[in-house]
Tab-separated table of N, CA, C and O in Angstrom:
chain	number	residue	atom	x	y	z
U	5	MET	N	-13.081	4.569	22.806
U	5	MET	CA	-12.678	4.492	21.425
U	5	MET	C	-11.152	4.639	21.342
U	5	MET	O	-10.568	5.490	21.991
U	6	LEU	N	-10.557	3.790	20.513
U	6	LEU	CA	-9.107	3.840	20.348
U	6	LEU	C	-8.693	4.998	19.454
U	6	LEU	O	-9.375	5.331	18.494
U	7	THR	N	-7.557	5.572	19.765
U	7	THR	CA	-7.013	6.634	18.920
U	7	THR	C	-6.205	6.005	17.780
U	7	THR	O	-5.862	4.814	17.808
U	8	PHE	N	-5.885	6.812	16.808
U	8	PHE	CA	-5.078	6.379	15.680
U	8	PHE	C	-3.789	5.731	16.161
U	8	PHE	O	-3.413	4.630	15.748
U	9	HIS	N	-3.079	6.403	17.039
U	9	HIS	CA	-1.787	5.914	17.518
U	9	HIS	C	-1.921	4.615	18.312
U	9	HIS	O	-1.034	3.757	18.245
U	10	GLN	N	-3.031	4.464	19.043
U	10	GLN	CA	-3.247	3.219	19.777
U	10	GLN	C	-3.473	2.050	18.820
U	10	GLN	O	-2.955	0.951	19.044
U	11	VAL	N	-4.216	2.288	17.759
U	11	VAL	CA	-4.455	1.230	16.776
U	11	VAL	C	-3.148	0.835	16.098
U	11	VAL	O	-2.846	-0.352	15.956
U	12	VAL	N	-2.361	1.815	15.701
U	12	VAL	CA	-1.064	1.525	15.080
U	12	VAL	C	-0.187	0.736	16.046
U	12	VAL	O	0.440	-0.266	15.665
U	13	ARG	N	-0.147	1.152	17.282
U	13	ARG	CA	0.677	0.460	18.282
U	13	ARG	C	0.224	-0.988	18.458
U	13	ARG	O	1.044	-1.913	18.507
U	14	LEU	N	-1.105	-1.208	18.495
U	14	LEU	CA	-1.624	-2.568	18.650
U	14	LEU	C	-1.229	-3.456	17.464
U	14	LEU	O	-0.847	-4.615	17.637
U	15	PHE	N	-1.310	-2.911	16.256
U	15	PHE	CA	-0.935	-3.703	15.093
U	15	PHE	C	0.570	-3.915	15.024
U	15	PHE	O	1.031	-4.976	14.591
U	16	ASN	N	1.344	-2.952	15.470
U	16	ASN	CA	2.793	-3.150	15.522
U	16	ASN	C	3.147	-4.232	16.542
U	16	ASN	O	4.039	-5.050	16.302
U	17	GLU	N	2.430	-4.253	17.658
U	17	GLU	CA	2.629	-5.322	18.639
U	17	GLU	C	2.214	-6.668	18.050
U	17	GLU	O	2.906	-7.679	18.241
U	18	ALA	N	1.115	-6.686	17.326
U	18	ALA	CA	0.659	-7.925	16.687
U	18	ALA	C	1.674	-8.419	15.673
U	18	ALA	O	1.880	-9.638	15.525
U	19	SER	N	2.337	-7.498	14.990
U	19	SER	CA	3.340	-7.910	14.006
U	19	SER	C	4.552	-8.543	14.677
U	19	SER	O	5.248	-9.350	14.063
U	20	GLN	N	4.809	-8.200	15.933
U	20	GLN	CA	5.896	-8.829	16.682
U	20	GLN	C	5.498	-10.243	17.119
U	20	GLN	O	6.329	-11.146	17.159
U	21	ILE	N	4.212	-10.409	17.422
U	21	ILE	CA	3.708	-11.709	17.863
U	21	ILE	C	3.545	-12.661	16.675
U	21	ILE	O	3.877	-13.840	16.768
U	22	SER	N	3.037	-12.144	15.560
U	22	SER	CA	2.781	-12.959	14.364
U	22	SER	C	3.429	-12.316	13.140
U	22	SER	O	2.727	-11.833	12.242
U	23	PRO	N	4.750	-12.309	13.076
U	23	PRO	CA	5.414	-11.625	11.962
U	23	PRO	C	5.132	-12.248	10.592
U	23	PRO	O	5.310	-11.589	9.576
U	24	GLU	N	4.656	-13.497	10.575
U	24	GLU	CA	4.362	-14.164	9.313
U	24	GLU	C	2.958	-13.851	8.783
U	24	GLU	O	2.591	-14.281	7.706
U	25	ASP	N	2.186	-13.072	9.524
U	25	ASP	CA	0.828	-12.689	9.115
U	25	ASP	C	0.881	-11.352	8.375
U	25	ASP	O	1.110	-10.303	8.984
U	26	ALA	N	0.682	-11.399	7.075
U	26	ALA	CA	0.783	-10.177	6.255
U	26	ALA	C	-0.214	-9.108	6.688
U	26	ALA	O	0.090	-7.914	6.619
U	27	ASP	N	-1.384	-9.524	7.147
U	27	ASP	CA	-2.424	-8.554	7.507
U	27	ASP	C	-1.996	-7.621	8.631
U	27	ASP	O	-2.392	-6.455	8.648
U	28	VAL	N	-1.182	-8.109	9.550
U	28	VAL	CA	-0.755	-7.231	10.654
U	28	VAL	C	0.265	-6.197	10.188
U	28	VAL	O	0.573	-5.270	10.935
U	29	HIS	N	0.755	-6.345	8.967
U	29	HIS	CA	1.644	-5.342	8.378
U	29	HIS	C	0.868	-4.407	7.435
U	29	HIS	O	1.248	-3.256	7.260
U	30	ILE	N	-0.197	-4.928	6.863
U	30	ILE	CA	-0.993	-4.143	5.906
U	30	ILE	C	-1.752	-3.021	6.607
U	30	ILE	O	-1.758	-1.877	6.139
U	31	VAL	N	-2.406	-3.333	7.714
U	31	VAL	CA	-3.222	-2.320	8.403
U	31	VAL	C	-2.391	-1.106	8.817
U	31	VAL	O	-2.788	0.029	8.526
U	32	PRO	N	-1.239	-1.279	9.447
U	32	PRO	CA	-0.435	-0.080	9.748
U	32	PRO	C	-0.031	0.664	8.483
U	32	PRO	O	0.026	1.900	8.476
U	33	GLY	N	0.237	-0.076	7.403
U	33	GLY	CA	0.580	0.580	6.142
U	33	GLY	C	-0.523	1.509	5.673
U	33	GLY	O	-0.263	2.647	5.266
U	34	VAL	N	-1.747	1.038	5.738
U	34	VAL	CA	-2.889	1.872	5.343
U	34	VAL	C	-3.010	3.065	6.283
U	34	VAL	O	-3.207	4.204	5.837
U	35	LEU	N	-2.875	2.826	7.578
U	35	LEU	CA	-2.982	3.925	8.545
U	35	LEU	C	-1.868	4.954	8.357
U	35	LEU	O	-2.124	6.162	8.396
U	36	TYR	N	-0.660	4.483	8.136
U	36	TYR	CA	0.452	5.416	7.900
U	36	TYR	C	0.225	6.211	6.609
U	36	TYR	O	0.531	7.403	6.546
U	37	ASN	N	-0.323	5.547	5.598
U	37	ASN	CA	-0.622	6.256	4.350
U	37	ASN	C	-1.636	7.366	4.600
U	37	ASN	O	-1.469	8.490	4.128
U	38	LEU	N	-2.673	7.050	5.351
U	38	LEU	CA	-3.714	8.048	5.639
U	38	LEU	C	-3.163	9.232	6.434
U	38	LEU	O	-3.618	10.363	6.261
U	39	SER	N	-2.173	8.969	7.294
U	39	SER	CA	-1.589	10.048	8.088
U	39	SER	C	-0.389	10.687	7.375
U	39	SER	O	0.315	11.504	7.959
U	40	ARG	N	-0.187	10.287	6.126
U	40	ARG	CA	0.883	10.830	5.277
U	40	ARG	C	2.287	10.530	5.798
U	40	ARG	O	3.233	11.247	5.528
U	41	GLU	N	2.405	9.447	6.535
U	41	GLU	CA	3.706	8.951	6.967
U	41	GLU	C	4.136	7.895	5.945
U	41	GLU	O	4.158	6.702	6.217
U	42	TYR	N	4.455	8.382	4.749
U	42	TYR	CA	4.642	7.503	3.598
U	42	TYR	C	5.807	6.534	3.754
U	42	TYR	O	5.701	5.377	3.330
U	43	ASP	N	6.904	6.952	4.332
U	43	ASP	CA	8.039	6.044	4.491
U	43	ASP	C	7.671	4.841	5.360
U	43	ASP	O	8.042	3.705	5.056
U	44	LYS	N	6.938	5.089	6.421
U	44	LYS	CA	6.493	3.997	7.292
U	44	LYS	C	5.492	3.112	6.565
U	44	LYS	O	5.520	1.880	6.708
U	45	ALA	N	4.593	3.724	5.792
U	45	ALA	CA	3.608	2.950	5.032
U	45	ALA	C	4.304	2.056	4.016
U	45	ALA	O	3.982	0.867	3.883
U	46	ILE	N	5.266	2.617	3.303
U	46	ILE	CA	6.004	1.851	2.298
U	46	ILE	C	6.719	0.675	2.951
U	46	ILE	O	6.682	-0.451	2.447
U	47	ALA	N	7.343	0.909	4.084
U	47	ALA	CA	8.035	-0.170	4.794
U	47	ALA	C	7.054	-1.273	5.203
U	47	ALA	O	7.356	-2.464	5.062
U	48	SER	N	5.876	-0.883	5.681
U	48	SER	CA	4.871	-1.873	6.084
U	48	SER	C	4.404	-2.698	4.893
U	48	SER	O	4.296	-3.927	4.975
U	49	PHE	N	4.123	-2.034	3.772
U	49	PHE	CA	3.670	-2.755	2.589
U	49	PHE	C	4.759	-3.669	2.035
U	49	PHE	O	4.482	-4.785	1.590
U	50	LYS	N	6.010	-3.216	2.068
U	50	LYS	CA	7.097	-4.065	1.579
U	50	LYS	C	7.260	-5.310	2.451
U	50	LYS	O	7.537	-6.404	1.945
U	51	THR	N	7.090	-5.155	3.748
U	51	THR	CA	7.149	-6.319	4.637
U	51	THR	C	6.023	-7.294	4.305
U	51	THR	O	6.239	-8.500	4.202
U	52	ALA	N	4.825	-6.774	4.116
U	52	ALA	CA	3.685	-7.630	3.758
U	52	ALA	C	3.921	-8.319	2.417
U	52	ALA	O	3.574	-9.495	2.243
U	53	LEU	N	4.537	-7.607	1.465
U	53	LEU	CA	4.801	-8.194	0.156
U	53	LEU	C	5.843	-9.308	0.221
U	53	LEU	O	5.836	-10.212	-0.620
U	54	GLN	N	6.732	-9.265	1.189
U	54	GLN	CA	7.669	-10.376	1.362
U	54	GLN	C	6.914	-11.649	1.734
U	54	GLN	O	7.334	-12.753	1.408
U	55	LEU	N	5.777	-11.471	2.404
U	55	LEU	CA	4.956	-12.607	2.821
U	55	LEU	C	3.942	-13.013	1.763
U	55	LEU	O	3.562	-14.181	1.679
U	56	LYS	N	3.485	-12.045	0.969
U	56	LYS	CA	2.478	-12.299	-0.063
U	56	LYS	C	2.902	-11.614	-1.370
U	56	LYS	O	2.271	-10.652	-1.793
U	57	PRO	N	3.952	-12.103	-2.009
U	57	PRO	CA	4.472	-11.406	-3.197
U	57	PRO	C	3.531	-11.412	-4.403
U	57	PRO	O	3.683	-10.575	-5.293
U	58	GLN	N	2.562	-12.295	-4.421
U	58	GLN	CA	1.631	-12.372	-5.555
U	58	GLN	C	0.318	-11.631	-5.288
U	58	GLN	O	-0.614	-11.720	-6.079
U	59	ASP	N	0.235	-10.901	-4.203
U	59	ASP	CA	-0.996	-10.182	-3.855
U	59	ASP	C	-1.029	-8.840	-4.590
U	59	ASP	O	-0.392	-7.874	-4.184
U	60	TYR	N	-1.783	-8.787	-5.697
U	60	TYR	CA	-1.800	-7.580	-6.527
U	60	TYR	C	-2.365	-6.373	-5.793
U	60	TYR	O	-1.967	-5.249	-6.069
U	61	SER	N	-3.279	-6.587	-4.834
U	61	SER	CA	-3.819	-5.433	-4.102
U	61	SER	C	-2.737	-4.791	-3.227
U	61	SER	O	-2.746	-3.576	-3.023
U	62	LEU	N	-1.810	-5.599	-2.742
U	62	LEU	CA	-0.695	-5.047	-1.968
U	62	LEU	C	0.254	-4.243	-2.854
U	62	LEU	O	0.737	-3.185	-2.454
U	63	TRP	N	0.527	-4.764	-4.041
U	63	TRP	CA	1.372	-4.011	-4.978
U	63	TRP	C	0.708	-2.680	-5.320
U	63	TRP	O	1.367	-1.661	-5.461
U	64	ASN	N	-0.629	-2.700	-5.440
U	64	ASN	CA	-1.359	-1.467	-5.733
U	64	ASN	C	-1.262	-0.483	-4.569
U	64	ASN	O	-1.048	0.715	-4.765
U	65	LYS	N	-1.401	-0.974	-3.351
U	65	LYS	CA	-1.263	-0.112	-2.169
U	65	LYS	C	0.135	0.506	-2.112
U	65	LYS	O	0.295	1.695	-1.828
U	66	LEU	N	1.139	-0.330	-2.379
U	66	LEU	CA	2.515	0.171	-2.387
U	66	LEU	C	2.686	1.247	-3.456
U	66	LEU	O	3.238	2.316	-3.194
U	67	GLY	N	2.191	0.983	-4.660
U	67	GLY	CA	2.305	1.953	-5.749
U	67	GLY	C	1.596	3.259	-5.433
U	67	GLY	O	2.118	4.349	-5.689
U	68	ALA	N	0.397	3.166	-4.878
U	68	ALA	CA	-0.350	4.378	-4.537
U	68	ALA	C	0.389	5.199	-3.485
U	68	ALA	O	0.466	6.423	-3.576
U	69	THR	N	0.950	4.511	-2.506
U	69	THR	CA	1.692	5.205	-1.453
U	69	THR	C	2.952	5.853	-2.018
U	69	THR	O	3.268	7.000	-1.699
U	70	GLN	N	3.653	5.122	-2.873
U	70	GLN	CA	4.855	5.688	-3.485
U	70	GLN	C	4.507	6.892	-4.361
U	70	GLN	O	5.232	7.890	-4.363
U	71	ALA	N	3.405	6.807	-5.088
U	71	ALA	CA	2.992	7.937	-5.924
U	71	ALA	C	2.635	9.147	-5.067
U	71	ALA	O	2.997	10.281	-5.401
U	72	ASN	N	1.957	8.906	-3.965
U	72	ASN	CA	1.605	10.008	-3.066
U	72	ASN	C	2.837	10.627	-2.423
U	72	ASN	O	2.834	11.806	-2.068
U	73	SER	N	3.899	9.834	-2.277
U	73	SER	CA	5.111	10.348	-1.640
U	73	SER	C	6.113	10.865	-2.669
U	73	SER	O	7.266	11.104	-2.333
U	74	ILE	N	5.691	11.021	-3.885
U	74	ILE	CA	6.517	11.551	-4.977
U	74	ILE	C	7.643	10.583	-5.361
U	74	ILE	O	8.709	10.988	-5.783
U	75	GLN	N	7.429	9.310	-5.200
U	75	GLN	CA	8.384	8.300	-5.657
U	75	GLN	C	7.831	7.671	-6.935
U	75	GLN	O	7.515	6.482	-6.989
U	76	SER	N	7.702	8.477	-7.969
U	76	SER	CA	7.018	8.074	-9.196
U	76	SER	C	7.624	6.844	-9.854
U	76	SER	O	6.903	5.948	-10.293
U	77	ALA	N	8.936	6.797	-9.958
U	77	ALA	CA	9.579	5.667	-10.628
U	77	ALA	C	9.274	4.360	-9.899
U	77	ALA	O	8.964	3.343	-10.530
U	78	ASP	N	9.336	4.397	-8.585
U	78	ASP	CA	9.023	3.208	-7.801
U	78	ASP	C	7.550	2.839	-7.923
U	78	ASP	O	7.195	1.662	-7.974
U	79	ALA	N	6.697	3.849	-7.966
U	79	ALA	CA	5.261	3.600	-8.108
U	79	ALA	C	4.971	2.898	-9.429
U	79	ALA	O	4.165	1.958	-9.476
U	80	ILE	N	5.617	3.326	-10.481
U	80	ILE	CA	5.390	2.704	-11.793
U	80	ILE	C	5.805	1.239	-11.757
U	80	ILE	O	5.094	0.373	-12.287
U	81	LEU	N	6.910	0.932	-11.106
U	81	LEU	CA	7.335	-0.465	-10.988
U	81	LEU	C	6.306	-1.300	-10.234
U	81	LEU	O	6.006	-2.432	-10.618
U	82	ALA	N	5.773	-0.736	-9.159
U	82	ALA	CA	4.755	-1.457	-8.386
U	82	ALA	C	3.493	-1.652	-9.221
U	82	ALA	O	2.893	-2.736	-9.224
U	83	TYR	N	3.080	-0.616	-9.948
U	83	TYR	CA	1.892	-0.738	-10.794
U	83	TYR	C	2.107	-1.740	-11.916
U	83	TYR	O	1.180	-2.448	-12.314
U	84	GLN	N	3.327	-1.844	-12.439
U	84	GLN	CA	3.603	-2.840	-13.470
U	84	GLN	C	3.418	-4.250	-12.931
U	84	GLN	O	2.936	-5.128	-13.636
U	85	LYS	N	3.761	-4.457	-11.668
U	85	LYS	CA	3.513	-5.753	-11.033
U	85	LYS	C	2.025	-6.049	-10.991
U	85	LYS	O	1.596	-7.165	-11.255
U	86	VAL	N	1.236	-5.036	-10.655
U	86	VAL	CA	-0.213	-5.218	-10.594
U	86	VAL	C	-0.751	-5.580	-11.969
U	86	VAL	O	-1.519	-6.534	-12.122
U	87	ILE	N	-0.333	-4.839	-12.949
U	87	ILE	CA	-0.838	-5.044	-14.302
U	87	ILE	C	-0.441	-6.419	-14.828
U	87	ILE	O	-1.242	-7.102	-15.449
U	88	SER	N	0.773	-6.845	-14.538
U	88	SER	CA	1.218	-8.147	-15.031
U	88	SER	C	0.522	-9.298	-14.316
U	88	SER	O	0.449	-10.392	-14.837
U	89	SER	N	-0.013	-9.054	-13.129
U	89	SER	CA	-0.636	-10.133	-12.368
U	89	SER	C	-2.153	-10.129	-12.405
U	89	SER	O	-2.770	-11.104	-12.029
U	90	ASN	N	-2.756	-9.043	-12.867
U	90	ASN	CA	-4.212	-9.003	-12.817
U	90	ASN	C	-4.750	-8.117	-13.930
U	90	ASN	O	-4.678	-6.896	-13.842
U	91	THR	N	-5.350	-8.709	-14.916
U	91	THR	CA	-5.843	-7.941	-16.055
U	91	THR	C	-7.066	-7.094	-15.714
U	91	THR	O	-7.320	-6.097	-16.368
U	92	TYR	N	-7.812	-7.452	-14.695
U	92	TYR	CA	-8.994	-6.675	-14.324
U	92	TYR	C	-8.621	-5.235	-13.973
U	92	TYR	O	-9.323	-4.295	-14.295
U	93	LEU	N	-7.486	-5.072	-13.309
U	93	LEU	CA	-7.090	-3.738	-12.883
U	93	LEU	C	-6.393	-2.946	-13.982
U	93	LEU	O	-6.106	-1.780	-13.798
U	94	ASN	N	-6.109	-3.585	-15.111
U	94	ASN	CA	-5.438	-2.895	-16.208
U	94	ASN	C	-6.059	-1.546	-16.513
U	94	ASN	O	-5.406	-0.517	-16.492
U	95	PHE	N	-7.330	-1.542	-16.807
U	95	PHE	CA	-8.009	-0.310	-17.179
U	95	PHE	C	-8.029	0.677	-16.028
U	95	PHE	O	-7.756	1.859	-16.198
U	96	GLN	N	-8.339	0.198	-14.839
U	96	GLN	CA	-8.430	1.087	-13.682
U	96	GLN	C	-7.122	1.811	-13.409
U	96	GLN	O	-7.102	3.010	-13.182
U	97	LEU	N	-6.025	1.084	-13.417
U	97	LEU	CA	-4.740	1.707	-13.100
U	97	LEU	C	-4.288	2.666	-14.186
U	97	LEU	O	-3.854	3.777	-13.899
U	98	TRP	N	-4.358	2.243	-15.430
U	98	TRP	CA	-3.875	3.109	-16.499
U	98	TRP	C	-4.770	4.317	-16.687
U	98	TRP	O	-4.331	5.354	-17.157
U	99	SER	N	-6.032	4.223	-16.285
U	99	SER	CA	-6.907	5.389	-16.391
U	99	SER	C	-6.429	6.515	-15.478
U	99	SER	O	-6.646	7.682	-15.757
U	100	PHE	N	-5.729	6.170	-14.372
U	100	PHE	CA	-5.174	7.206	-13.503
U	100	PHE	C	-4.168	8.071	-14.246
U	100	PHE	O	-4.043	9.253	-14.009
U	101	PHE	N	-3.424	7.447	-15.145
U	101	PHE	CA	-2.389	8.177	-15.860
U	101	PHE	C	-2.956	9.083	-16.945
U	101	PHE	O	-2.257	9.943	-17.457
U	102	LEU	N	-4.220	8.908	-17.279
U	102	LEU	CA	-4.834	9.711	-18.327
U	102	LEU	C	-5.416	11.016	-17.803
U	102	LEU	O	-5.730	11.913	-18.565
U	103	VAL	N	-5.561	11.124	-16.523
U	103	VAL	CA	-6.139	12.300	-15.889
U	103	VAL	C	-5.019	13.320	-15.645
U	103	VAL	O	-3.909	12.963	-15.287
U	104	ASP	N	-5.335	14.612	-15.841
U	104	ASP	CA	-4.302	15.645	-15.653
U	104	ASP	C	-3.714	15.657	-14.250
U	104	ASP	O	-2.511	15.804	-14.056
U	105	ASN	N	-4.565	15.566	-13.249
U	105	ASN	CA	-4.115	15.585	-11.860
U	105	ASN	C	-4.645	14.337	-11.158
U	105	ASN	O	-5.655	14.395	-10.453
U	106	PRO	N	-3.957	13.210	-11.338
U	106	PRO	CA	-4.498	11.965	-10.770
U	106	PRO	C	-4.499	11.968	-9.263
U	106	PRO	O	-3.672	12.592	-8.617
U	107	VAL	N	-5.472	11.262	-8.712
U	107	VAL	CA	-5.550	11.024	-7.283
U	107	VAL	C	-5.347	9.531	-7.113
U	107	VAL	O	-6.078	8.724	-7.680
U	108	TYR	N	-4.347	9.141	-6.376
U	108	TYR	CA	-4.025	7.745	-6.210
U	108	TYR	C	-4.755	7.225	-4.988
U	108	TYR	O	-4.744	7.851	-3.931
U	109	ILE	N	-5.374	6.084	-5.156
U	109	ILE	CA	-6.166	5.522	-4.060
U	109	ILE	C	-5.650	4.145	-3.698
U	109	ILE	O	-4.967	3.505	-4.484
U	110	LEU	N	-5.990	3.699	-2.547
U	110	LEU	CA	-5.702	2.347	-2.120
U	110	LEU	C	-6.921	1.506	-2.394
U	110	LEU	O	-8.022	1.865	-2.022
U	111	VAL	N	-6.729	0.382	-3.033
U	111	VAL	CA	-7.839	-0.516	-3.351
U	111	VAL	C	-7.830	-1.660	-2.370
U	111	VAL	O	-6.835	-2.182	-2.016
């Protein structure tokens, strides 16, 4: 069984081989978020967004990571991108702001 660090290393190697594939940047972003390495996660998601700027789920991942890392202003900007691009998530995202102690998730 692969360890967390081995999986991250494999995806980082894959990103060197196929830098135009957004997915090889997304997976490390999720893994870094789970390990609370928010700066690395944010960098991974931003790289993926350069490749897929209209992917609302990526903007949501970026916003959730920024919110978890106490970058509230940046998170709001990312969430505004999600809301402007996908009305389905409107209710889901804004409902987070109505809770006293929101928990931000990756969708």
